[in-house]
Tab-separated table of N, CA, C and O and ligand atoms in Angstrom:
chain	number	residue	atom	x	y	z
A	1	MET	N	-89.748	78.105	36.980
A	1	MET	CA	-90.489	79.147	37.707
A	1	MET	C	-91.989	78.882	37.549
A	1	MET	O	-92.505	78.841	36.424
A	2	PRO	N	-92.707	78.656	38.659
A	2	PRO	CA	-94.149	78.399	38.533
A	2	PRO	C	-94.892	79.572	37.907
A	2	PRO	O	-94.505	80.729	38.059
A	3	ILE	N	-95.964	79.242	37.231
A	3	ILE	CA	-96.759	80.252	36.549
A	3	ILE	C	-97.842	80.821	37.471
A	3	ILE	O	-98.161	80.241	38.496
A	4	ASP	N	-98.414	81.922	37.031
A	4	ASP	CA	-99.614	82.482	37.651
A	4	ASP	C	-100.804	81.900	36.873
A	4	ASP	O	-100.997	82.221	35.698
A	5	ALA	N	-101.586	81.045	37.516
A	5	ALA	CA	-102.664	80.336	36.815
A	5	ALA	C	-103.835	81.241	36.459
A	5	ALA	O	-104.769	80.806	35.784
A	6	THR	N	-103.809	82.496	36.883
A	6	THR	CA	-104.885	83.419	36.506
A	6	THR	C	-104.546	84.216	35.250
A	6	THR	O	-105.348	85.026	34.793
A	7	GLN	N	-103.358	83.986	34.697
A	7	GLN	CA	-102.957	84.739	33.497
A	7	GLN	C	-103.776	84.286	32.284
A	7	GLN	O	-104.269	83.151	32.247
A	8	PRO	N	-103.904	85.154	31.250
A	8	PRO	CA	-104.559	84.710	30.016
A	8	PRO	C	-103.720	83.641	29.325
A	8	PRO	O	-102.519	83.547	29.558
A	9	TYR	N	-104.381	82.839	28.491
A	9	TYR	CA	-103.684	81.765	27.785
A	9	TYR	C	-102.619	82.335	26.844
A	9	TYR	O	-102.879	83.260	26.085
A	10	ASP	N	-101.421	81.737	26.900
A	10	ASP	CA	-100.292	82.143	26.060
A	10	ASP	C	-100.154	81.138	24.904
A	10	ASP	O	-99.724	80.002	25.118
A	11	HIS	N	-100.512	81.565	23.697
A	11	HIS	CA	-100.489	80.645	22.551
A	11	HIS	C	-99.079	80.239	22.138
A	11	HIS	O	-98.917	79.357	21.307
A	12	GLY	N	-98.064	80.865	22.728
A	12	GLY	CA	-96.683	80.484	22.428
A	12	GLY	C	-96.101	79.470	23.394
A	12	GLY	O	-94.919	79.130	23.280
A	13	ASN	N	-96.917	78.958	24.327
A	13	ASN	CA	-96.344	78.024	25.314
A	13	ASN	C	-95.910	76.725	24.637
A	13	ASN	O	-96.353	76.377	23.548
A	14	ILE	N	-95.045	76.002	25.332
A	14	ILE	CA	-94.370	74.855	24.709
A	14	ILE	C	-95.356	73.752	24.302
A	14	ILE	O	-95.173	73.112	23.251
A	15	PHE	N	-96.421	73.546	25.085
A	15	PHE	CA	-97.368	72.485	24.717
A	15	PHE	C	-98.265	72.950	23.556
A	15	PHE	O	-98.669	72.125	22.724
A	16	ALA	N	-98.544	74.248	23.476
A	16	ALA	CA	-99.274	74.756	22.306
A	16	ALA	C	-98.446	74.500	21.040
A	16	ALA	O	-98.986	74.125	19.994
A	17	ARG	N	-97.152	74.677	21.162
A	17	ARG	CA	-96.282	74.461	19.995
A	17	ARG	C	-96.206	72.982	19.632
A	17	ARG	O	-96.172	72.633	18.449
A	18	ILE	N	-96.208	72.110	20.638
A	18	ILE	CA	-96.256	70.659	20.341
A	18	ILE	C	-97.595	70.327	19.670
A	18	ILE	O	-97.632	69.595	18.670
A	19	LEU	N	-98.686	70.888	20.179
A	19	LEU	CA	-100.011	70.620	19.591
A	19	LEU	C	-100.071	71.074	18.135
A	19	LEU	O	-100.734	70.434	17.312
A	20	ARG	N	-99.386	72.162	17.801
A	20	ARG	CA	-99.394	72.649	16.411
A	20	ARG	C	-98.362	71.937	15.553
A	20	ARG	O	-98.238	72.236	14.354
A	21	GLY	N	-97.592	71.010	16.130
A	21	GLY	CA	-96.579	70.278	15.368
A	21	GLY	C	-95.311	71.077	15.121
A	21	GLY	O	-94.483	70.686	14.298
A	22	GLU	N	-95.120	72.166	15.874
A	22	GLU	CA	-93.937	73.011	15.684
A	22	GLU	C	-92.735	72.492	16.457
A	22	GLU	O	-91.605	72.869	16.156
A	23	LEU	N	-92.994	71.681	17.488
A	23	LEU	CA	-91.912	71.094	18.289
A	23	LEU	C	-92.128	69.597	18.343
A	23	LEU	O	-93.277	69.131	18.361
A	24	PRO	N	-91.045	68.827	18.387
A	24	PRO	CA	-91.187	67.377	18.447
A	24	PRO	C	-91.627	66.908	19.826
A	24	PRO	O	-91.400	67.591	20.833
A	25	ALA	N	-92.268	65.749	19.844
A	25	ALA	CA	-92.630	65.104	21.111
A	25	ALA	C	-92.799	63.627	20.809
A	25	ALA	O	-93.091	63.244	19.676
A	26	ARG	N	-92.616	62.808	21.837
A	26	ARG	CA	-92.816	61.351	21.692
A	26	ARG	C	-94.283	61.061	21.990
A	26	ARG	O	-94.656	60.685	23.086
A	27	ILE	N	-95.106	61.245	20.954
A	27	ILE	CA	-96.555	61.167	21.110
A	27	ILE	C	-97.001	59.712	21.207
A	27	ILE	O	-96.571	58.868	20.415
A	28	VAL	N	-97.851	59.417	22.197
A	28	VAL	CA	-98.354	58.054	22.394
A	28	VAL	C	-99.855	57.967	22.166
A	28	VAL	O	-100.403	56.860	22.117
A	29	HIS	N	-100.538	59.091	22.050
A	29	HIS	CA	-102.001	59.067	21.882
A	29	HIS	C	-102.421	60.393	21.247
A	29	HIS	O	-101.928	61.456	21.631
A	30	GLU	N	-103.331	60.298	20.291
A	30	GLU	CA	-103.919	61.501	19.688
A	30	GLU	C	-105.369	61.196	19.400
A	30	GLU	O	-105.683	60.160	18.814
A	31	ASP	N	-106.253	62.082	19.768
A	31	ASP	CA	-107.648	61.957	19.354
A	31	ASP	C	-108.221	63.363	19.186
A	31	ASP	O	-107.474	64.346	19.188
A	32	GLU	N	-109.521	63.450	19.015
A	32	GLU	CA	-110.162	64.740	18.750
A	32	GLU	C	-109.951	65.745	19.881
A	32	GLU	O	-109.897	66.955	19.651
A	33	TRP	N	-109.789	65.242	21.098
A	33	TRP	CA	-109.820	66.123	22.271
A	33	TRP	C	-108.481	66.318	22.955
A	33	TRP	O	-108.315	67.278	23.706
A	34	ALA	N	-107.564	65.391	22.727
A	34	ALA	CA	-106.340	65.404	23.525
A	34	ALA	C	-105.188	64.747	22.783
A	34	ALA	O	-105.399	63.959	21.851
A	35	ILE	N	-103.985	65.115	23.215
A	35	ILE	CA	-102.818	64.330	22.824
A	35	ILE	C	-102.080	63.947	24.105
A	35	ILE	O	-102.259	64.574	25.160
A	36	ALA	N	-101.231	62.923	23.985
A	36	ALA	CA	-100.404	62.511	25.115
A	36	ALA	C	-99.015	62.198	24.592
A	36	ALA	O	-98.851	61.664	23.490
A	37	PHE	N	-98.019	62.566	25.397
A	37	PHE	CA	-96.628	62.317	24.991
A	37	PHE	C	-95.784	62.108	26.232
A	37	PHE	O	-96.168	62.495	27.353
A	38	HIS	N	-94.618	61.482	26.030
A	38	HIS	CA	-93.716	61.226	27.152
A	38	HIS	C	-93.142	62.535	27.678
A	38	HIS	O	-92.734	63.400	26.886
A	39	ASP	N	-93.082	62.634	29.003
A	39	ASP	CA	-92.425	63.785	29.622
A	39	ASP	C	-90.939	63.745	29.283
A	39	ASP	O	-90.300	62.695	29.284
A	40	ILE	N	-90.382	64.920	28.987
A	40	ILE	CA	-88.985	65.018	28.574
A	40	ILE	C	-88.031	64.742	29.745
A	40	ILE	O	-86.870	64.389	29.523
A	41	ASN	N	-88.525	64.833	30.946
A	41	ASN	CA	-87.695	64.641	32.151
A	41	ASN	C	-88.435	63.704	33.110
A	41	ASN	O	-88.948	64.125	34.150
A	42	PRO	N	-88.504	62.397	32.754
A	42	PRO	CA	-89.411	61.489	33.471
A	42	PRO	C	-89.055	61.331	34.949
A	42	PRO	O	-87.902	61.177	35.304
A	43	GLN	N	-90.096	61.329	35.768
A	43	GLN	CA	-89.946	61.174	37.221
A	43	GLN	C	-90.379	59.784	37.682
A	43	GLN	O	-90.425	59.524	38.887
A	44	ALA	N	-90.709	58.887	36.736
A	44	ALA	CA	-91.113	57.517	37.040
A	44	ALA	C	-90.848	56.712	35.769
A	44	ALA	O	-90.655	57.299	34.692
A	45	PRO	N	-90.827	55.355	35.867
A	45	PRO	CA	-90.584	54.558	34.650
A	45	PRO	C	-91.560	54.911	33.514
A	45	PRO	O	-91.167	54.923	32.348
A	46	VAL	N	-92.802	55.155	33.846
A	46	VAL	CA	-93.765	55.693	32.874
A	46	VAL	C	-94.156	57.094	33.361
A	46	VAL	O	-94.606	57.251	34.505
A	47	HIS	N	-93.937	58.082	32.524
A	47	HIS	CA	-94.333	59.457	32.865
A	47	HIS	C	-94.815	60.113	31.582
A	47	HIS	O	-94.015	60.525	30.729
A	48	ILE	N	-96.124	60.168	31.458
A	48	ILE	CA	-96.778	60.663	30.244
A	48	ILE	C	-97.592	61.893	30.619
A	48	ILE	O	-98.189	61.952	31.708
A	49	LEU	N	-97.618	62.859	29.725
A	49	LEU	CA	-98.430	64.059	29.907
A	49	LEU	C	-99.628	63.977	28.970
A	49	LEU	O	-99.451	63.718	27.765
A	50	VAL	N	-100.817	64.156	29.507
A	50	VAL	CA	-102.036	64.167	28.692
A	50	VAL	C	-102.521	65.613	28.655
A	50	VAL	O	-102.668	66.269	29.703
A	51	VAL	N	-102.737	66.107	27.432
A	51	VAL	CA	-102.932	67.537	27.194
A	51	VAL	C	-104.196	67.739	26.351
A	51	VAL	O	-104.305	67.163	25.258
A	52	PRO	N	-105.144	68.549	26.816
A	52	PRO	CA	-106.304	68.817	25.965
A	52	PRO	C	-105.898	69.688	24.772
A	52	PRO	O	-104.960	70.484	24.866
A	53	ARG	N	-106.601	69.537	23.673
A	53	ARG	CA	-106.269	70.334	22.477
A	53	ARG	C	-106.648	71.808	22.649
A	53	ARG	O	-106.051	72.676	22.031
A	54	GLY	N	-107.637	72.079	23.457
A	54	GLY	CA	-108.128	73.448	23.604
A	54	GLY	C	-107.180	74.311	24.421
A	54	GLY	O	-106.345	73.798	25.180
A	55	PRO	N	-107.302	75.643	24.290
A	55	PRO	CA	-106.391	76.577	24.943
A	55	PRO	C	-106.786	76.885	26.388
A	55	PRO	O	-107.430	77.894	26.664
A	56	TYR	N	-106.381	76.008	27.294
A	56	TYR	CA	-106.698	76.183	28.709
A	56	TYR	C	-105.415	76.249	29.526
A	56	TYR	O	-104.542	75.389	29.379
A	57	VAL	N	-105.328	77.246	30.396
A	57	VAL	CA	-104.114	77.455	31.186
A	57	VAL	C	-103.913	76.329	32.194
A	57	VAL	O	-102.784	75.865	32.391
A	58	SER	N	-105.000	75.899	32.824
A	58	SER	CA	-104.864	75.008	33.984
A	58	SER	C	-106.164	74.238	34.185
A	58	SER	O	-107.171	74.487	33.510
A	59	TRP	N	-106.118	73.361	35.169
A	59	TRP	CA	-107.342	72.628	35.539
A	59	TRP	C	-108.446	73.611	35.917
A	59	TRP	O	-109.614	73.429	35.579
A	60	ASP	N	-108.060	74.677	36.597
A	60	ASP	CA	-109.062	75.671	36.991
A	60	ASP	C	-109.738	76.279	35.769
A	60	ASP	O	-110.970	76.325	35.665
A	61	ASP	N	-108.937	76.734	34.812
A	61	ASP	CA	-109.449	77.363	33.595
A	61	ASP	C	-110.330	76.372	32.821
A	61	ASP	O	-111.436	76.702	32.365
A	62	PHE	N	-109.850	75.131	32.698
A	62	PHE	CA	-110.567	74.101	31.948
A	62	PHE	C	-111.915	73.805	32.603
A	62	PHE	O	-112.957	73.755	31.933
A	63	SER	N	-111.913	73.651	33.917
A	63	SER	CA	-113.162	73.281	34.599
A	63	SER	C	-114.174	74.417	34.550
A	63	SER	O	-115.384	74.196	34.610
A	64	ALA	N	-113.680	75.661	34.390
A	64	ALA	CA	-114.585	76.810	34.321
A	64	ALA	C	-115.098	77.069	32.911
A	64	ALA	O	-116.249	77.475	32.741
A	65	ARG	N	-114.263	76.840	31.886
A	65	ARG	CA	-114.608	77.310	30.530
A	65	ARG	C	-114.885	76.217	29.505
A	65	ARG	O	-115.551	76.468	28.501
A	66	ALA	N	-114.328	75.024	29.691
A	66	ALA	CA	-114.490	73.990	28.661
A	66	ALA	C	-115.932	73.491	28.635
A	66	ALA	O	-116.612	73.488	29.673
A	67	ASP	N	-116.381	73.081	27.453
A	67	ASP	CA	-117.741	72.537	27.404
A	67	ASP	C	-117.718	71.051	27.781
A	67	ASP	O	-116.659	70.434	27.925
A	68	ALA	N	-118.914	70.498	27.946
A	68	ALA	CA	-119.025	69.145	28.487
A	68	ALA	C	-118.343	68.113	27.588
A	68	ALA	O	-117.730	67.147	28.080
A	69	GLU	N	-118.418	68.311	26.276
A	69	GLU	CA	-117.773	67.359	25.355
A	69	GLU	C	-116.254	67.385	25.500
A	69	GLU	O	-115.604	66.347	25.465
A	70	GLU	N	-115.704	68.590	25.632
A	70	GLU	CA	-114.244	68.701	25.791
A	70	GLU	C	-113.797	68.047	27.090
A	70	GLU	O	-112.765	67.373	27.125
A	71	ILE	N	-114.570	68.282	28.143
A	71	ILE	CA	-114.197	67.711	29.441
A	71	ILE	C	-114.284	66.201	29.377
A	71	ILE	O	-113.353	65.494	29.776
A	72	ALA	N	-115.369	65.686	28.819
A	72	ALA	CA	-115.501	64.232	28.724
A	72	ALA	C	-114.402	63.653	27.844
A	72	ALA	O	-113.798	62.620	28.181
A	73	GLY	N	-114.120	64.306	26.721
A	73	GLY	CA	-113.094	63.787	25.808
A	73	GLY	C	-111.731	63.747	26.456
A	73	GLY	O	-110.979	62.776	26.295
A	74	PHE	N	-111.402	64.776	27.209
A	74	PHE	CA	-110.099	64.823	27.863
A	74	PHE	C	-109.997	63.755	28.949
A	74	PHE	O	-109.015	63.002	29.014
A	75	ILE	N	-111.023	63.666	29.769
A	75	ILE	CA	-110.988	62.674	30.859
A	75	ILE	C	-110.912	61.261	30.281
A	75	ILE	O	-110.160	60.409	30.766
A	76	ARG	N	-111.645	61.027	29.203
A	76	ARG	CA	-111.585	59.695	28.584
A	76	ARG	C	-110.204	59.425	27.997
A	76	ARG	O	-109.724	58.286	28.012
A	77	ALA	N	-109.552	60.452	27.464
A	77	ALA	CA	-108.210	60.259	26.906
A	77	ALA	C	-107.223	59.845	28.000
A	77	ALA	O	-106.374	58.975	27.777
A	78	VAL	N	-107.339	60.452	29.175
A	78	VAL	CA	-106.445	60.069	30.280
A	78	VAL	C	-106.618	58.577	30.580
A	78	VAL	O	-105.640	57.829	30.693
A	79	GLY	N	-107.846	58.138	30.688
A	79	GLY	CA	-108.106	56.724	30.959
A	79	GLY	C	-107.604	55.827	29.851
A	79	GLY	O	-107.018	54.765	30.104
A	80	ALA	N	-107.809	56.255	28.593
A	80	ALA	CA	-107.375	55.434	27.447
A	80	ALA	C	-105.864	55.262	27.458
A	80	ALA	O	-105.349	54.168	27.167
A	81	VAL	N	-105.136	56.320	27.768
A	81	VAL	CA	-103.668	56.230	27.793
A	81	VAL	C	-103.227	55.263	28.892
A	81	VAL	O	-102.358	54.416	28.675
A	82	ALA	N	-103.824	55.364	30.052
A	82	ALA	CA	-103.452	54.467	31.151
A	82	ALA	C	-103.722	53.010	30.771
A	82	ALA	O	-102.878	52.129	30.980
A	83	ARG	N	-104.887	52.758	30.178
A	83	ARG	CA	-105.206	51.379	29.784
A	83	ARG	C	-104.253	50.891	28.706
A	83	ARG	O	-103.771	49.758	28.744
A	84	ALA	N	-103.956	51.737	27.724
A	84	ALA	CA	-103.080	51.337	26.617
A	84	ALA	C	-101.668	50.999	27.097
A	84	ALA	O	-100.958	50.238	26.436
A	85	HIS	N	-101.285	51.561	28.229
A	85	HIS	CA	-99.944	51.287	28.765
A	85	HIS	C	-99.968	50.216	29.860
A	85	HIS	O	-98.966	50.033	30.559
A	86	GLY	N	-101.096	49.511	29.990
A	86	GLY	CA	-101.172	48.386	30.927
A	86	GLY	C	-101.068	48.805	32.385
A	86	GLY	O	-100.577	48.025	33.222
A	87	LEU	N	-101.535	49.998	32.702
A	87	LEU	CA	-101.295	50.545	34.039
A	87	LEU	C	-102.431	50.299	35.026
A	87	LEU	O	-102.265	50.579	36.217
A	88	VAL	N	-103.547	49.789	34.549
A	88	VAL	CA	-104.691	49.684	35.460
A	88	VAL	C	-104.437	48.619	36.527
A	88	VAL	O	-104.623	48.875	37.725
A	89	ALA	N	-103.972	47.434	36.106
A	89	ALA	CA	-103.767	46.364	37.099
A	89	ALA	C	-102.668	46.716	38.102
A	89	ALA	O	-102.888	46.602	39.321
A	90	PRO	N	-101.497	47.168	37.665
A	90	PRO	CA	-100.474	47.521	38.664
A	90	PRO	C	-100.777	48.814	39.413
A	90	PRO	O	-100.289	49.025	40.519
A	91	GLY	N	-101.527	49.689	38.784
A	91	GLY	CA	-101.868	50.973	39.400
A	91	GLY	C	-101.020	52.104	38.867
A	91	GLY	O	-99.959	51.897	38.269
A	92	TYR	N	-101.508	53.306	39.058
A	92	TYR	CA	-100.794	54.480	38.563
A	92	TYR	C	-101.246	55.715	39.344
A	92	TYR	O	-102.108	55.624	40.220
A	93	ARG	N	-100.668	56.847	39.014
A	93	ARG	CA	-101.001	58.095	39.706
A	93	ARG	C	-101.222	59.200	38.676
A	93	ARG	O	-100.471	59.293	37.690
A	94	LEU	N	-102.210	60.044	38.939
A	94	LEU	CA	-102.467	61.236	38.130
A	94	LEU	C	-102.167	62.467	38.964
A	94	LEU	O	-102.434	62.493	40.155
A	95	LEU	N	-101.641	63.499	38.276
A	95	LEU	CA	-101.310	64.742	38.981
A	95	LEU	C	-101.528	65.913	38.033
A	95	LEU	O	-101.091	65.878	36.886
A	96	ALA	N	-102.187	66.936	38.518
A	96	ALA	CA	-102.311	68.183	37.753
A	96	ALA	C	-101.864	69.327	38.655
A	96	ALA	O	-102.513	69.611	39.667
A	97	ASN	N	-100.762	69.952	38.308
A	97	ASN	CA	-100.265	71.093	39.068
A	97	ASN	C	-100.994	72.345	38.599
A	97	ASN	O	-101.176	72.539	37.392
A	98	VAL	N	-101.374	73.195	39.558
A	98	VAL	CA	-102.058	74.457	39.221
A	98	VAL	C	-101.329	75.604	39.922
A	98	VAL	O	-101.252	75.639	41.154
A	99	GLY	N	-100.785	76.508	39.110
A	99	GLY	CA	-100.241	77.757	39.629
A	99	GLY	C	-99.058	77.602	40.577
A	99	GLY	O	-98.385	76.568	40.600
A	100	GLY	N	-98.832	78.649	41.331
A	100	GLY	CA	-97.627	78.778	42.151
A	100	GLY	C	-97.463	77.681	43.187
A	100	GLY	O	-96.452	76.977	43.191
A	101	HIS	N	-98.439	77.490	44.056
A	101	HIS	CA	-98.293	76.462	45.085
A	101	HIS	C	-98.286	75.075	44.484
A	101	HIS	O	-97.695	74.156	45.059
A	102	GLY	N	-98.928	74.897	43.341
A	102	GLY	CA	-98.912	73.594	42.669
A	102	GLY	C	-97.610	73.326	41.931
A	102	GLY	O	-97.353	72.190	41.523
A	103	GLY	N	-96.821	74.370	41.709
A	103	GLY	CA	-95.554	74.185	40.982
A	103	GLY	C	-95.742	74.025	39.489
A	103	GLY	O	-94.885	73.442	38.810
A	104	GLN	N	-96.839	74.551	38.949
A	104	GLN	CA	-97.078	74.433	37.501
A	104	GLN	C	-96.092	75.309	36.736
A	104	GLN	O	-95.955	76.496	37.025
A	105	GLU	N	-95.422	74.702	35.734
A	105	GLU	CA	-94.437	75.456	34.953
A	105	GLU	C	-94.884	75.730	33.524
A	105	GLU	O	-94.479	76.732	32.941
A	106	VAL	N	-95.661	74.824	32.950
A	106	VAL	CA	-96.117	75.019	31.568
A	106	VAL	C	-97.577	75.480	31.616
A	106	VAL	O	-98.439	74.780	32.175
A	107	PRO	N	-97.890	76.655	31.037
A	107	PRO	CA	-99.226	77.242	31.191
A	107	PRO	C	-100.247	76.742	30.178
A	107	PRO	O	-100.978	77.525	29.563
A	108	HIS	N	-100.281	75.410	30.000
A	108	HIS	CA	-101.338	74.748	29.231
A	108	HIS	C	-101.686	73.504	30.051
A	108	HIS	O	-100.792	72.702	30.361
A	109	LEU	N	-102.976	73.336	30.370
A	109	LEU	CA	-103.386	72.205	31.212
A	109	LEU	C	-102.752	70.903	30.756
A	109	LEU	O	-102.789	70.561	29.573
A	110	HIS	N	-102.203	70.176	31.716
A	110	HIS	CA	-101.713	68.822	31.443
A	110	HIS	C	-101.905	67.996	32.698
A	110	HIS	O	-101.754	68.509	33.811
A	111	VAL	N	-102.210	66.728	32.490
A	111	VAL	CA	-102.261	65.766	33.585
A	111	VAL	C	-101.037	64.872	33.447
A	111	VAL	O	-100.783	64.312	32.371
A	112	HIS	N	-100.270	64.780	34.523
A	112	HIS	CA	-99.142	63.846	34.567
A	112	HIS	C	-99.704	62.462	34.884
A	112	HIS	O	-100.492	62.311	35.821
A	113	LEU	N	-99.261	61.459	34.149
A	113	LEU	CA	-99.631	60.078	34.414
A	113	LEU	C	-98.325	59.348	34.742
A	113	LEU	O	-97.423	59.272	33.908
A	114	PHE	N	-98.221	58.878	35.986
A	114	PHE	CA	-97.014	58.194	36.458
A	114	PHE	C	-97.329	56.722	36.682
A	114	PHE	O	-98.393	56.389	37.211
A	115	GLY	N	-96.395	55.844	36.371
A	115	GLY	CA	-96.581	54.429	36.647
A	115	GLY	C	-95.321	53.653	36.398
A	115	GLY	O	-94.238	54.214	36.198
A	116	GLY	N	-95.488	52.325	36.416
A	116	GLY	CA	-94.361	51.444	36.109
A	116	GLY	C	-93.599	50.983	37.318
A	116	GLY	O	-92.708	50.136	37.189
A	117	ALA	N	-93.893	51.488	38.503
A	117	ALA	CA	-93.237	51.085	39.746
A	117	ALA	C	-94.032	51.696	40.894
A	117	ALA	O	-94.777	52.658	40.674
A	118	PRO	N	-93.860	51.154	42.110
A	118	PRO	CA	-94.493	51.823	43.253
A	118	PRO	C	-94.000	53.266	43.329
A	118	PRO	O	-92.805	53.528	43.180
A	119	LEU	N	-94.924	54.177	43.552
A	119	LEU	CA	-94.622	55.610	43.409
A	119	LEU	C	-94.319	56.319	44.719
A	119	LEU	O	-94.001	57.508	44.717
A	120	GLY	N	-94.413	55.595	45.823
A	120	GLY	CA	-94.022	56.209	47.094
A	120	GLY	C	-95.075	57.162	47.621
A	120	GLY	O	-96.207	57.192	47.147
A	121	PRO	N	-94.697	57.974	48.608
A	121	PRO	CA	-95.666	58.880	49.222
A	121	PRO	C	-96.221	59.871	48.209
A	121	PRO	O	-95.545	60.217	47.237
A	122	MET	N	-97.420	60.348	48.479
A	122	MET	CA	-98.092	61.232	47.537
A	122	MET	C	-97.352	62.558	47.382
A	122	MET	O	-97.263	63.105	46.291
A	123	LEU	N	-96.803	63.068	48.485
A	123	LEU	CA	-96.083	64.346	48.441
A	123	LEU	C	-94.757	64.203	49.158
A	123	LEU	O	-94.665	63.494	50.169
A	124	ALA	N	-93.736	64.905	48.655
A	124	ALA	CA	-92.451	64.953	49.362
A	124	ALA	C	-92.657	65.711	50.668
A	124	ALA	O	-93.444	66.666	50.728
A	125	ARG	N	-91.959	65.296	51.714
A	125	ARG	CA	-92.092	65.986	53.012
A	125	ARG	C	-90.731	66.504	53.443
A	125	ARG	O	-89.722	66.001	53.074
B	1	AMP	P1	-95.676	71.194	35.402
B	1	AMP	O1	-94.687	71.557	36.475
B	1	AMP	O2	-96.841	70.409	35.924
B	1	AMP	O3	-96.071	72.379	34.560
B	1	AMP	O4	-94.911	70.162	34.483
B	1	AMP	C1	-94.353	70.462	33.247
B	1	AMP	C2	-93.736	69.184	32.719
B	1	AMP	O5	-93.473	69.378	31.337
B	1	AMP	C3	-92.398	68.806	33.390
B	1	AMP	O6	-92.527	67.502	33.938
B	1	AMP	C4	-91.404	68.858	32.231
B	1	AMP	O7	-90.419	67.869	32.320
B	1	AMP	C5	-92.299	68.668	31.025
B	1	AMP	N1	-91.827	69.206	29.762
B	1	AMP	C6	-91.324	70.454	29.539
B	1	AMP	N2	-91.023	70.610	28.250
B	1	AMP	C7	-91.345	69.450	27.634
B	1	AMP	C8	-91.277	68.993	26.287
B	1	AMP	N3	-90.802	69.749	25.304
B	1	AMP	N4	-91.691	67.725	26.013
B	1	AMP	C9	-92.160	66.942	27.003
B	1	AMP	N5	-92.258	67.320	28.281
B	1	AMP	C10	-91.853	68.553	28.602
């Protein structure tokens, strides 16, 4: 069920629990600003979620409230994960779902990083 991206941050959401180490995840990257782990239900040969450490519901919330260091750190983490997985030369796709029309289900900002094969059309029709 997609979330309402205007809701206040829910500290009990599943990615908050992964960030606190309360739930397991296949973590591939950790730094001061972000963590990244494999999606539990991969939609491509490589499907990694990059998640900022701070409590932001969505891209909208993050772009409005995060400070410049957090934004830079998160964006750099996305790039670092892609490079570490050898995805730059073959190419890859980034996706951030926001709210109802975006189909966002977990109310903590995450960027999906897809790769490992040609990914087809940008949107299902
Ligand atoms: P979104 O629709 O953009 O909110 O995507 C949420 C993503 O989180 C989906 O691709 C799920 O498969 C993934 N997901 C949900 N729970 C977990 C979990 N515990 N570990 C890793 N990925 C998860």
